[in-house]
Short mmCIF file of C-alpha atoms in Angstrom, two decimals:
data_model
loop_
_atom_site.label_atom_id
_atom_site.label_comp_id
_atom_site.label_asym_id
_atom_site.label_seq_id
_atom_site.Cartn_x
_atom_site.Cartn_y
_atom_site.Cartn_z
CA MET A 1 -71.45 14.21 -60.13
CA HIS A 2 -68.51 11.82 -60.75
CA GLY A 3 -68.85 10.51 -57.18
CA ILE A 4 -72.58 9.80 -57.59
CA LEU A 5 -71.93 7.92 -60.83
CA ALA A 6 -69.05 5.93 -59.35
CA VAL A 7 -71.04 4.82 -56.30
CA TYR A 8 -74.10 4.03 -58.42
CA LEU A 9 -72.05 2.19 -61.05
CA ARG A 10 -70.53 -0.10 -58.42
CA GLU A 11 -73.97 -1.08 -57.13
CA ALA A 12 -75.31 -1.43 -60.69
CA LEU A 13 -72.45 -3.74 -61.71
CA ILE A 14 -73.05 -5.95 -58.68
CA LEU A 15 -76.79 -5.98 -59.38
CA LYS A 16 -76.09 -6.93 -63.01
CA ARG A 17 -73.82 -9.78 -61.91
CA ARG A 18 -76.47 -11.10 -59.51
CA LEU A 19 -79.49 -10.21 -61.68
CA LYS A 20 -80.99 -13.68 -62.11
CA ARG A 21 -80.73 -14.44 -58.40
CA GLN A 22 -82.03 -11.00 -57.48
CA LEU A 23 -85.04 -11.26 -59.79
CA ALA A 24 -85.84 -14.72 -58.45
CA GLY A 25 -85.55 -13.39 -54.90
CA MET A 26 -87.80 -10.45 -55.72
CA ALA A 27 -90.44 -12.83 -57.12
CA VAL A 28 -90.68 -15.37 -54.29
CA SER A 29 -92.62 -13.47 -51.60
CA PRO A 30 -95.04 -11.66 -53.95
CA LEU A 31 -95.77 -14.92 -55.77
CA LEU A 32 -96.56 -16.67 -52.49
CA TYR A 33 -98.83 -13.79 -51.40
CA LEU A 34 -100.60 -13.79 -54.76
CA ILE A 35 -101.23 -17.52 -54.56
CA ALA A 36 -102.07 -17.70 -50.86
CA PHE A 37 -104.12 -14.55 -50.41
CA GLY A 38 -105.22 -13.72 -53.93
CA TYR A 39 -105.81 -16.86 -55.91
CA ALA A 40 -106.88 -19.07 -53.00
CA MET A 41 -109.41 -16.54 -51.71
CA GLY A 42 -110.69 -15.88 -55.22
CA ASP A 43 -113.78 -13.69 -55.35
CA SER A 44 -114.85 -14.53 -51.80
CA VAL A 45 -113.27 -11.31 -50.51
CA GLN A 46 -114.02 -7.96 -52.11
CA PHE A 47 -113.05 -4.42 -51.12
CA GLY A 48 -115.00 -1.48 -52.58
CA GLY A 49 -116.24 -3.52 -55.52
CA HIS A 50 -112.78 -4.80 -56.43
CA THR A 51 -111.54 -8.39 -56.18
CA TYR A 52 -108.93 -9.15 -53.56
CA LEU A 53 -106.31 -9.67 -56.29
CA GLU A 54 -107.02 -6.19 -57.67
CA PHE A 55 -106.67 -4.87 -54.13
CA LEU A 56 -103.57 -6.90 -53.34
CA ILE A 57 -101.33 -6.23 -56.35
CA PRO A 58 -100.97 -2.45 -55.77
CA GLY A 59 -100.32 -3.20 -52.08
CA LEU A 60 -97.58 -5.64 -53.06
CA VAL A 61 -96.11 -2.99 -55.35
CA ALA A 62 -95.87 -0.58 -52.40
CA MET A 63 -94.55 -3.23 -50.03
CA SER A 64 -92.00 -4.62 -52.45
CA SER A 65 -90.68 -1.20 -53.44
CA MET A 66 -90.23 -0.55 -49.72
CA THR A 67 -88.43 -3.81 -48.89
CA GLN A 68 -86.23 -3.79 -52.01
CA SER A 69 -85.14 -0.16 -51.67
CA PHE A 70 -84.51 -0.72 -47.96
CA GLY A 71 -82.52 -3.83 -48.91
CA ILE A 72 -79.66 -1.59 -50.05
CA SER A 73 -78.85 -1.28 -46.33
CA THR A 74 -77.82 -4.94 -46.26
CA ASP A 75 -75.44 -4.44 -49.19
CA ILE A 76 -73.99 -1.33 -47.57
CA ASN A 77 -73.46 -3.18 -44.31
CA VAL A 78 -71.81 -6.15 -45.99
CA ALA A 79 -69.54 -3.69 -47.83
CA ARG A 80 -68.86 -1.89 -44.56
CA PHE A 81 -68.45 -4.65 -41.99
CA TYR A 82 -67.27 -7.66 -44.03
CA TRP A 83 -65.60 -6.49 -47.23
CA TYR A 84 -64.42 -3.02 -46.06
CA ILE A 85 -65.29 -1.62 -49.48
CA PHE A 86 -67.03 1.31 -47.80
CA GLU A 87 -63.54 2.51 -46.85
CA GLU A 88 -62.67 2.86 -50.55
CA PHE A 89 -65.46 5.46 -50.73
CA GLN A 90 -64.42 7.10 -47.46
CA ALA A 91 -60.82 7.51 -48.60
CA ALA A 92 -61.86 8.95 -51.98
CA PRO A 93 -62.42 12.67 -52.61
CA VAL A 94 -66.17 12.22 -52.72
CA SER A 95 -68.71 14.25 -50.72
CA ASN A 96 -71.26 12.71 -48.38
CA PHE A 97 -73.96 14.01 -50.74
CA ALA A 98 -72.47 12.09 -53.67
CA TYR A 99 -72.13 8.89 -51.67
CA VAL A 100 -75.67 9.01 -50.26
CA THR A 101 -77.20 9.97 -53.62
CA GLY A 102 -75.40 7.10 -55.38
CA GLU A 103 -76.60 4.55 -52.83
CA VAL A 104 -80.17 5.94 -52.75
CA LEU A 105 -80.39 5.76 -56.55
CA ALA A 106 -79.13 2.16 -56.38
CA GLY A 107 -81.85 1.32 -53.84
CA MET A 108 -84.48 2.96 -56.01
CA THR A 109 -83.30 0.98 -59.04
CA ARG A 110 -83.78 -2.26 -57.16
CA ALA A 111 -87.25 -1.11 -56.10
CA LEU A 112 -88.28 -0.32 -59.67
CA LEU A 113 -87.05 -3.73 -60.79
CA SER A 114 -89.12 -5.41 -58.09
CA ILE A 115 -92.22 -3.48 -59.20
CA GLY A 116 -91.64 -4.78 -62.73
CA VAL A 117 -91.45 -8.32 -61.34
CA ILE A 118 -94.79 -7.94 -59.53
CA LEU A 119 -96.54 -6.49 -62.56
CA VAL A 120 -95.30 -9.42 -64.65
CA LEU A 121 -96.39 -11.89 -61.95
CA GLY A 122 -99.85 -10.30 -61.93
CA LEU A 123 -100.37 -10.91 -65.65
CA PRO A 124 -101.28 -14.64 -65.44
CA PHE A 125 -103.94 -13.78 -62.87
CA GLY A 126 -105.72 -11.67 -65.50
CA VAL A 127 -105.86 -8.53 -63.39
CA VAL A 128 -106.16 -5.29 -65.37
CA LEU A 129 -104.94 -2.18 -63.52
CA HIS A 130 -104.03 1.40 -64.45
CA TYR A 131 -100.35 2.33 -64.36
CA GLY A 132 -100.43 6.07 -65.07
CA PRO A 133 -97.83 8.72 -64.11
CA LEU A 134 -99.28 9.15 -60.59
CA PHE A 135 -98.84 5.40 -60.00
CA TRP A 136 -95.16 5.60 -60.91
CA LEU A 137 -94.67 8.88 -59.05
CA ALA A 138 -95.99 7.34 -55.81
CA ALA A 139 -93.86 4.21 -56.34
CA ILE A 140 -90.71 6.26 -56.99
CA LEU A 141 -91.34 8.51 -53.99
CA ASN A 142 -91.90 5.45 -51.80
CA SER A 143 -88.60 3.99 -53.02
CA PHE A 144 -86.85 7.29 -52.32
CA VAL A 145 -88.21 7.32 -48.74
CA PHE A 146 -87.01 3.83 -47.89
CA ALA A 147 -83.72 3.94 -49.78
CA SER A 148 -82.84 7.13 -47.88
CA LEU A 149 -83.89 5.55 -44.58
CA ALA A 150 -81.79 2.49 -45.47
CA VAL A 151 -78.62 4.52 -46.07
CA ALA A 152 -79.15 6.52 -42.86
CA LEU A 153 -79.63 3.42 -40.71
CA ALA A 154 -76.79 1.55 -42.43
CA MET A 155 -74.46 4.36 -41.38
CA LEU A 156 -75.76 4.49 -37.81
CA VAL A 157 -75.70 0.79 -36.90
CA LYS A 158 -72.62 -0.72 -35.29
CA SER A 159 -72.99 -4.24 -36.68
CA HIS A 160 -74.84 -6.27 -39.28
CA ALA A 161 -76.91 -7.86 -36.49
CA ASP A 162 -78.23 -4.41 -35.49
CA GLN A 163 -79.36 -3.89 -39.06
CA SER A 164 -81.35 -7.15 -39.05
CA LEU A 165 -82.98 -6.05 -35.81
CA LEU A 166 -84.06 -2.74 -37.35
CA THR A 167 -85.57 -4.59 -40.29
CA SER A 168 -87.52 -6.81 -37.90
CA PHE A 169 -88.82 -3.91 -35.84
CA VAL A 170 -89.38 -1.26 -38.52
CA ILE A 171 -89.86 -2.79 -41.96
CA THR A 172 -91.68 -6.06 -41.21
CA PRO A 173 -94.47 -4.49 -39.09
CA MET A 174 -94.88 -1.74 -41.69
CA ALA A 175 -95.15 -4.31 -44.46
CA PHE A 176 -98.08 -6.00 -42.75
CA LEU A 177 -99.82 -2.96 -41.26
CA GLY A 178 -99.19 -0.30 -43.91
CA GLY A 179 -102.22 -1.09 -46.09
CA THR A 180 -100.70 -3.91 -48.13
CA PHE A 181 -103.13 -6.70 -47.26
CA PHE A 182 -106.20 -4.92 -45.90
CA PRO A 183 -107.69 -1.40 -45.93
CA VAL A 184 -106.40 0.60 -42.98
CA GLU A 185 -109.86 2.22 -42.78
CA ARG A 186 -111.23 -1.05 -41.37
CA LEU A 187 -109.24 -0.63 -38.19
CA PRO A 188 -110.31 1.44 -35.15
CA VAL A 189 -109.77 5.18 -35.51
CA TRP A 190 -106.91 5.24 -33.01
CA ALA A 191 -105.08 2.54 -34.97
CA GLN A 192 -105.71 4.38 -38.23
CA LYS A 193 -104.16 7.52 -36.75
CA ILE A 194 -101.01 5.59 -35.87
CA LEU A 195 -100.83 3.82 -39.21
CA PHE A 196 -101.20 7.08 -41.12
CA LEU A 197 -97.93 8.15 -39.55
CA LEU A 198 -96.25 5.44 -41.62
CA PRO A 199 -95.08 6.48 -45.09
CA LEU A 200 -95.98 3.05 -46.50
CA THR A 201 -99.68 3.59 -45.68
CA HIS A 202 -99.71 6.73 -47.83
CA ALA A 203 -97.80 4.98 -50.60
CA SER A 204 -100.12 1.94 -50.58
CA ASN A 205 -103.24 4.09 -50.67
CA ALA A 206 -101.95 6.33 -53.46
CA ILE A 207 -100.62 3.48 -55.62
CA ARG A 208 -103.83 1.47 -55.11
CA ALA A 209 -106.13 4.39 -55.87
CA VAL A 210 -104.38 5.15 -59.18
CA ALA A 211 -104.14 1.45 -60.09
CA LEU A 212 -107.89 1.03 -59.54
CA GLY A 213 -108.69 4.11 -61.63
CA GLU A 214 -109.59 6.35 -58.69
CA MET A 215 -108.25 9.73 -57.60
CA PRO A 216 -105.43 9.34 -55.06
CA ASP A 217 -105.27 11.39 -51.87
CA TRP A 218 -103.01 14.37 -52.75
CA ARG A 219 -101.58 14.34 -49.22
CA ALA A 220 -99.57 11.22 -50.10
CA TYR A 221 -97.68 13.25 -52.71
CA LEU A 222 -96.76 15.74 -49.99
CA VAL A 223 -95.99 13.33 -47.14
CA LEU A 224 -93.77 11.00 -49.18
CA PRO A 225 -91.33 13.58 -50.60
CA LEU A 226 -91.12 15.42 -47.27
CA THR A 227 -90.38 12.18 -45.41
CA GLY A 228 -87.89 11.17 -48.10
CA VAL A 229 -86.04 14.49 -47.86
CA ALA A 230 -85.97 14.22 -44.04
CA PHE A 231 -84.46 10.70 -44.25
CA PHE A 232 -82.04 11.86 -46.96
CA ILE A 233 -80.80 14.68 -44.71
CA LEU A 234 -80.48 12.17 -41.85
CA ALA A 235 -78.42 9.95 -44.16
CA LEU A 236 -76.12 12.85 -45.08
CA GLY A 237 -75.49 13.56 -41.42
CA SER A 238 -74.97 9.88 -40.64
CA VAL A 239 -72.09 9.26 -43.06
CA ASN A 240 -69.57 10.93 -40.73
CA HIS A 241 -70.93 8.80 -37.90
CA ALA A 242 -69.63 5.73 -39.75
CA ARG A 243 -66.03 6.99 -39.28
CA ASP A 244 -64.77 5.51 -36.03
CA MET B 1 -26.48 3.75 -25.58
CA CYS B 2 -26.42 6.44 -28.17
CA MET B 3 -29.86 8.03 -28.47
CA PRO B 4 -30.96 8.76 -31.99
CA SER B 5 -32.71 11.99 -32.85
CA GLY B 6 -35.67 12.44 -30.53
CA PRO B 7 -39.36 11.89 -30.95
CA GLY B 8 -41.05 14.12 -33.44
CA ALA B 9 -37.84 14.83 -35.28
CA ARG B 10 -38.34 17.50 -37.95
CA VAL B 11 -36.97 17.60 -41.45
CA ARG B 12 -35.95 20.64 -43.47
CA GLY B 13 -38.15 21.96 -46.28
CA LYS B 14 -41.88 21.63 -46.82
CA PRO B 15 -43.05 18.26 -45.51
CA MET B 16 -45.30 16.13 -47.69
CA ILE B 17 -46.87 14.68 -44.54
CA ARG B 18 -47.11 16.91 -41.50
CA ILE B 19 -48.52 15.62 -38.22
CA ASP B 20 -48.63 17.84 -35.14
CA GLN B 21 -49.71 16.57 -31.74
CA LEU B 22 -52.03 13.91 -33.14
CA ILE B 23 -54.34 12.47 -30.49
CA LYS B 24 -56.91 9.70 -30.69
CA THR B 25 -58.74 8.08 -27.81
CA TYR B 26 -61.16 5.16 -27.76
CA GLY B 27 -63.02 5.38 -24.46
CA SER B 28 -60.29 5.51 -21.83
CA VAL B 29 -57.63 4.11 -24.17
CA LYS B 30 -55.23 6.56 -25.78
CA ALA B 31 -54.47 5.09 -29.20
CA LEU B 32 -52.36 8.10 -30.17
CA ASP B 33 -50.88 10.38 -27.56
CA GLY B 34 -49.43 13.49 -29.16
CA VAL B 35 -47.70 12.18 -32.27
CA ASP B 36 -45.45 14.65 -34.16
CA LEU B 37 -44.03 13.74 -37.57
CA HIS B 38 -42.82 15.49 -40.68
CA VAL B 39 -42.13 13.38 -43.77
CA PRO B 40 -40.40 15.11 -46.71
CA ALA B 41 -41.30 14.53 -50.35
CA GLY B 42 -39.93 11.39 -51.94
CA GLN B 43 -39.03 9.66 -48.69
CA LEU B 44 -39.94 6.09 -47.82
CA PHE B 45 -40.94 6.38 -44.19
CA ALA B 46 -41.62 3.32 -42.05
CA TYR B 47 -43.75 3.35 -38.95
CA LEU B 48 -42.68 0.46 -36.77
CA GLY B 49 -44.31 -0.80 -33.62
CA PRO B 50 -46.05 -3.78 -32.02
CA ASN B 51 -49.71 -4.58 -32.63
CA GLY B 52 -51.88 -1.97 -30.97
CA ALA B 53 -49.17 0.70 -30.95
CA GLY B 54 -51.28 3.07 -33.07
CA LYS B 55 -49.80 2.53 -36.55
CA THR B 56 -53.04 1.79 -38.37
CA THR B 57 -54.90 4.47 -36.41
CA THR B 58 -52.44 7.07 -37.71
CA ILE B 59 -52.96 5.99 -41.33
CA ARG B 60 -56.73 5.83 -40.88
CA ILE B 61 -56.78 9.39 -39.56
CA LEU B 62 -54.55 10.69 -42.34
CA THR B 63 -56.68 9.07 -45.05
CA GLY B 64 -60.03 10.20 -43.62
CA LEU B 65 -61.27 6.82 -42.35
CA THR B 66 -61.10 7.75 -38.68
CA LYS B 67 -61.99 11.01 -36.95
CA LEU B 68 -59.17 13.15 -35.63
CA GLY B 69 -59.25 13.23 -31.83
CA GLY B 70 -56.91 16.20 -31.44
CA GLY B 71 -53.97 17.95 -33.05
CA ARG B 72 -53.52 18.71 -36.74
CA ALA B 73 -52.31 16.98 -39.87
CA SER B 74 -51.85 17.92 -43.49
CA LEU B 75 -50.96 16.14 -46.72
CA ASN B 76 -48.96 18.16 -49.25
CA GLY B 77 -50.14 21.30 -47.45
CA HIS B 78 -53.85 20.37 -47.35
CA ASP B 79 -55.35 20.13 -43.88
CA ILE B 80 -57.03 16.72 -43.50
CA GLU B 81 -60.06 18.21 -41.71
CA LYS B 82 -60.56 21.68 -43.19
CA ASP B 83 -59.54 20.73 -46.72
CA ALA B 84 -60.45 17.04 -46.58
CA LEU B 85 -61.29 16.40 -50.25
CA ALA B 86 -58.08 18.07 -51.48
CA ALA B 87 -56.07 16.14 -48.89
CA LYS B 88 -57.63 12.88 -50.08
CA ARG B 89 -56.64 13.69 -53.67
CA GLN B 90 -52.99 13.70 -52.55
CA CYS B 91 -52.94 10.14 -51.35
CA GLY B 92 -53.44 6.53 -52.29
CA LEU B 93 -54.13 3.87 -49.68
CA VAL B 94 -53.36 0.17 -49.52
CA PRO B 95 -55.05 -1.07 -46.33
CA GLN B 96 -53.86 -4.16 -44.52
CA TYR B 97 -56.95 -6.17 -45.40
CA ILE B 98 -58.17 -6.87 -48.92
CA ASN B 99 -60.95 -4.41 -49.71
CA LEU B 100 -61.55 -5.11 -53.36
CA ASP B 101 -64.98 -5.95 -54.73
CA SER B 102 -64.60 -9.67 -55.19
CA GLU B 103 -67.68 -9.91 -57.42
CA LEU B 104 -66.24 -7.41 -59.88
CA THR B 105 -63.37 -7.83 -62.31
CA VAL B 106 -59.94 -6.31 -61.77
CA TYR B 107 -60.72 -3.76 -64.50
CA GLU B 108 -64.07 -2.81 -62.93
CA ASN B 109 -62.48 -2.30 -59.52
CA LEU B 110 -59.90 0.05 -60.99
CA ASP B 111 -62.45 1.78 -63.20
CA ILE B 112 -64.66 2.65 -60.21
CA HIS B 113 -61.63 3.94 -58.34
CA GLY B 114 -60.72 6.16 -61.30
CA ARG B 115 -64.26 7.53 -61.40
CA LEU B 116 -64.16 8.26 -57.65
CA PHE B 117 -61.05 10.35 -58.33
CA ASP B 118 -62.74 12.08 -61.29
CA MET B 119 -60.34 10.75 -63.90
CA LYS B 120 -61.51 11.43 -67.44
CA PRO B 121 -62.42 8.30 -69.48
CA ALA B 122 -59.30 8.29 -71.69
CA VAL B 123 -56.98 9.00 -68.74
CA ARG B 124 -58.75 6.35 -66.71
CA GLU B 125 -58.41 3.73 -69.41
CA ALA B 126 -54.73 4.55 -69.91
CA GLY B 127 -54.16 4.59 -66.14
CA ILE B 128 -55.71 1.15 -65.67
CA ASN B 129 -53.60 -0.39 -68.44
CA GLU B 130 -50.43 1.33 -67.23
CA MET B 131 -50.92 0.29 -63.62
CA LEU B 132 -51.82 -3.31 -64.46
CA THR B 133 -48.65 -3.50 -66.56
CA TYR B 134 -46.73 -1.92 -63.66
CA VAL B 135 -47.86 -4.63 -61.23
CA GLU B 136 -47.57 -7.32 -63.93
CA LEU B 137 -51.25 -8.20 -64.00
CA ARG B 138 -52.27 -6.86 -67.41
CA ASP B 139 -53.40 -10.32 -68.50
CA ARG B 140 -55.76 -10.59 -65.49
CA SER B 141 -57.71 -7.43 -66.27
CA ASP B 142 -60.96 -9.31 -66.95
CA SER B 143 -60.61 -11.82 -64.13
CA LEU B 144 -62.99 -11.61 -61.22
CA VAL B 145 -61.10 -10.54 -58.10
CA LYS B 146 -62.27 -13.65 -56.26
CA GLN B 147 -60.31 -15.74 -58.79
CA LEU B 148 -56.97 -14.11 -57.84
CA SER B 149 -54.40 -15.28 -55.29
CA GLY B 150 -53.66 -13.23 -52.16
CA GLY B 151 -50.47 -11.78 -53.65
CA MET B 152 -52.26 -10.80 -56.86
CA LYS B 153 -54.99 -9.07 -54.88
CA ARG B 154 -52.34 -7.07 -53.02
CA ARG B 155 -50.81 -6.01 -56.33
CA VAL B 156 -54.23 -4.97 -57.64
CA MET B 157 -54.65 -2.86 -54.49
CA VAL B 158 -51.28 -1.22 -55.14
CA ALA B 159 -52.32 -0.55 -58.76
CA ARG B 160 -55.60 0.92 -57.56
CA ALA B 161 -53.89 3.14 -55.01
CA LEU B 162 -51.47 4.48 -57.64
CA MET B 163 -53.69 4.91 -60.66
CA HIS B 164 -54.74 8.48 -59.82
CA SER B 165 -51.05 9.47 -59.48
CA PRO B 166 -51.04 10.30 -55.76
CA ARG B 167 -48.18 12.28 -54.23
CA ILE B 168 -48.30 10.07 -51.13
CA LEU B 169 -48.86 6.34 -50.88
CA PHE B 170 -49.98 4.86 -47.56
CA LEU B 171 -49.17 1.18 -47.16
CA ASP B 172 -50.64 -0.41 -44.06
CA GLU B 173 -48.88 -3.72 -43.43
CA PRO B 174 -48.68 -4.37 -47.18
CA THR B 175 -47.15 -7.83 -46.94
CA VAL B 176 -48.96 -9.26 -43.94
CA GLY B 177 -49.94 -12.88 -44.52
CA LEU B 178 -47.92 -13.24 -47.73
CA ASP B 179 -45.20 -15.81 -48.26
CA ALA B 180 -41.54 -14.75 -48.45
CA ASN B 181 -41.38 -14.91 -52.23
CA ILE B 182 -44.42 -12.69 -52.81
CA ARG B 183 -43.26 -10.38 -50.03
CA ARG B 184 -39.98 -9.74 -51.82
CA ARG B 185 -41.85 -9.06 -55.03
CA ILE B 186 -44.01 -6.49 -53.25
CA TRP B 187 -40.87 -4.92 -51.75
CA ALA B 188 -39.35 -4.53 -55.22
CA LEU B 189 -42.57 -2.89 -56.36
CA ILE B 190 -42.53 -0.49 -53.38
CA LYS B 191 -38.92 0.50 -54.13
CA LYS B 192 -39.87 1.11 -57.76
CA ILE B 193 -42.79 3.33 -56.72
CA GLN B 194 -40.50 5.41 -54.52
CA GLN B 195 -37.93 5.75 -57.29
CA ASP B 196 -40.72 7.16 -59.45
CA GLY B 197 -41.08 10.03 -56.97
CA THR B 198 -43.93 9.01 -54.66
CA THR B 199 -43.64 9.65 -50.94
CA ILE B 200 -44.37 6.41 -49.11
CA PHE B 201 -45.66 6.00 -45.58
CA LEU B 202 -45.44 2.37 -44.56
CA THR B 203 -46.56 0.66 -41.39
CA THR B 204 -45.13 -2.71 -40.57
CA HIS B 205 -44.24 -5.00 -37.75
CA TYR B 206 -41.79 -6.90 -39.95
CA ILE B 207 -38.32 -5.74 -38.90
CA GLU B 208 -36.62 -6.79 -42.12
CA GLU B 209 -39.25 -4.94 -44.16
CA ALA B 210 -38.50 -1.64 -42.45
CA GLU B 211 -34.74 -2.24 -42.65
CA PHE B 212 -34.81 -3.12 -46.33
CA LEU B 213 -37.20 -0.44 -47.52
CA ALA B 214 -37.10 2.61 -45.29
CA ASP B 215 -35.09 5.80 -45.55
CA ARG B 216 -36.32 6.76 -42.12
CA VAL B 217 -38.09 4.83 -39.37
CA ALA B 218 -40.27 5.94 -36.47
CA PHE B 219 -40.68 3.66 -33.47
CA LEU B 220 -44.20 3.84 -32.09
CA ASP B 221 -45.09 2.47 -28.70
CA ASN B 222 -48.34 2.97 -26.79
CA GLY B 223 -49.40 5.77 -29.11
CA ARG B 224 -46.15 7.72 -28.70
CA ILE B 225 -43.14 8.06 -30.98
CA VAL B 226 -40.06 7.03 -29.08
CA ALA B 227 -37.48 7.59 -31.84
CA VAL B 228 -37.23 8.71 -35.46
CA ASP B 229 -34.17 8.30 -37.64
CA ALA B 230 -32.51 6.36 -40.46
CA PRO B 231 -32.41 2.62 -39.70
CA LEU B 232 -28.61 2.52 -39.44
CA LYS B 233 -28.57 5.47 -37.03
CA LEU B 234 -31.24 3.89 -34.86
CA MET B 235 -29.09 0.79 -34.53
CA ALA B 236 -25.75 2.62 -34.31
CA GLY B 237 -25.54 2.88 -30.54
CA LEU B 238 -25.88 -0.85 -30.01
CA GLY B 239 -22.97 -2.17 -32.05
CA LYS B 240 -23.10 -4.29 -35.20
CA TRP B 241 -23.34 -7.87 -33.96
CA ALA B 242 -25.42 -9.61 -31.32
CA ILE B 243 -25.53 -12.99 -29.67
CA ASP B 244 -28.71 -14.46 -28.20
CA TRP B 245 -28.66 -17.25 -25.66
CA LEU B 246 -31.23 -18.90 -23.48
CA THR B 247 -31.10 -18.71 -19.67
CA ASP B 248 -33.51 -19.69 -16.91
CA ASN B 249 -34.82 -16.12 -17.10
CA GLY B 250 -35.51 -16.31 -20.83
CA MET B 251 -33.64 -15.04 -23.88
CA GLN B 252 -30.64 -12.81 -23.21
CA THR B 253 -28.90 -10.66 -25.81
CA SER B 254 -25.51 -8.95 -25.85
CA TYR B 255 -24.24 -6.50 -28.48
CA PHE B 256 -20.73 -6.15 -29.90
CA PRO B 257 -18.92 -3.76 -32.22
CA SER B 258 -17.47 -6.59 -34.32
CA ARG B 259 -18.16 -10.17 -35.30
CA GLU B 260 -14.91 -11.29 -33.67
CA ALA B 261 -15.82 -9.76 -30.32
CA ALA B 262 -19.21 -11.42 -30.46
CA ARG B 263 -17.60 -14.81 -31.25
CA GLU B 264 -15.16 -14.49 -28.39
CA SER B 265 -17.98 -13.82 -25.97
CA ALA B 266 -20.09 -16.60 -27.42
CA ALA B 267 -17.27 -19.11 -27.09
CA VAL B 268 -17.62 -19.14 -23.29
CA ARG B 269 -21.34 -19.95 -23.41
CA GLU B 270 -21.97 -23.56 -22.53
CA ASN B 271 -25.46 -23.68 -23.95
CA GLY B 272 -26.31 -22.88 -27.52
CA PHE B 273 -26.28 -19.34 -28.85
CA THR B 274 -27.19 -17.48 -32.00
CA LEU B 275 -24.81 -15.04 -33.64
CA ARG B 276 -26.50 -12.44 -35.83
CA ARG B 277 -26.38 -8.84 -37.01
CA VAL B 278 -28.02 -6.16 -34.85
CA ASN B 279 -31.40 -5.21 -36.24
CA LEU B 280 -34.17 -2.67 -35.65
CA GLU B 281 -35.86 -5.02 -33.20
CA ASP B 282 -32.80 -4.61 -30.93
CA ALA B 283 -33.02 -0.84 -31.21
CA PHE B 284 -36.74 -0.96 -30.41
CA LEU B 285 -36.12 -3.30 -27.48
CA SER B 286 -33.40 -1.07 -26.05
CA LEU B 287 -35.67 1.97 -26.20
CA THR B 288 -38.94 0.47 -24.99
CA GLY B 289 -37.98 -2.69 -23.15
CA LYS B 290 -40.28 -4.70 -25.42
CA LYS B 291 -40.17 -6.49 -28.73
CA VAL B 292 -41.97 -5.36 -31.87
CA HIS B 293 -43.63 -8.77 -32.12
#
């Protein structure tokens, strides 16, 4: 437990020190999407009787929780390849489980902060959504999935450049195709089948359904924790890989 | 010349650091090729060798940063692989590069270290204050690390490595890049730490550092230990004085038992020469045919 707290505290202190910059960074992309796709399109686009803004905000919540929780991989890599702070953890009597849990919790904290930023940004647009327990459960599970994936990949890559490449090939396509900006159901069946393999698609659908006052697909609440646990186990196994 | 005690020399009693047939390879390169070492409690042991000899690799393996390629090692009786967490509790590490969190304060860096070693809050608080006093940085407790000088950062790293009261302190090139004044200050601190009972394992390529600090020195070359002994014994076979002079074939050195004998020999040299005391570099050169740096 002490190891988890120590690893988490380090990330939390750094987050606290950079909070203003981090919050501003978390706000930029969602604000641009809200203005460009939501406000500019206005009521001209509707999905299932909902305005595009009502459709978009839950999608942005899913996307932002993914990118921000995955962003912990950048911090881990900077600590590993540039500042060598990762070695302070390696040389300490701390288990792999404690290290991974501390970093995953730090990633999830960032994700929850980014969700708060989006909900605040949505207020001026006058959109009223439902934020019940199932909304938060889906958001937390989504953060858990991508924070775990982030730690696993951060341990496996050999350089910071490799990490950027993974973000470009894994996270960016998922952000655009995982149900953030349009309903996956509008795509051909074969494409839907592929996109339903992505955890973000399940997260977007579940978060959106709850936010719009509908019943979410229960399968999301099965797929997300199972994927998260699989990535978490991968992360545990990857920590030793980071020793040269 | 007189050969000091051979590679892998053993010491009596239970060793604080025990290394048996340590091997590490990177691809086809053998970084460590069967290193044997026993370091007794309370000793200041220096590991001397040129860049790439395997000094840092040894420390990285012992502190859990690098995987063991072969052989065995233990710290205060705890096997570094089978009993890794207990072995890590025995040691503190000062790596050769600064690995403090520059965005955090000195206090926060030490506090996180104390938490990693499961120090209780009151013990942690007392440990931080004690160590910062020890390294004479108590007044910089709330400074951000990025606001400190290089020498101060090194002292914070020493404080961090000591605050959980380790039995063994690993110092990997602790004074590299520091000016002579700061270096001597760090040396005094290292001596003080040893006098307080900590076993110290130091890697360096500074000859004078090993000579000044070490009780025993190991020469490492190409991943192998070529000699282990007290500094004076390692140099004993060469004489006490040396003269260096330049020839068309490069620098030549001769050794003499006394200053007078060295002067007599030097007097016949037409070109310039340097008269100096024999040092560990000479011993290393005579054993390996190369210089430490």
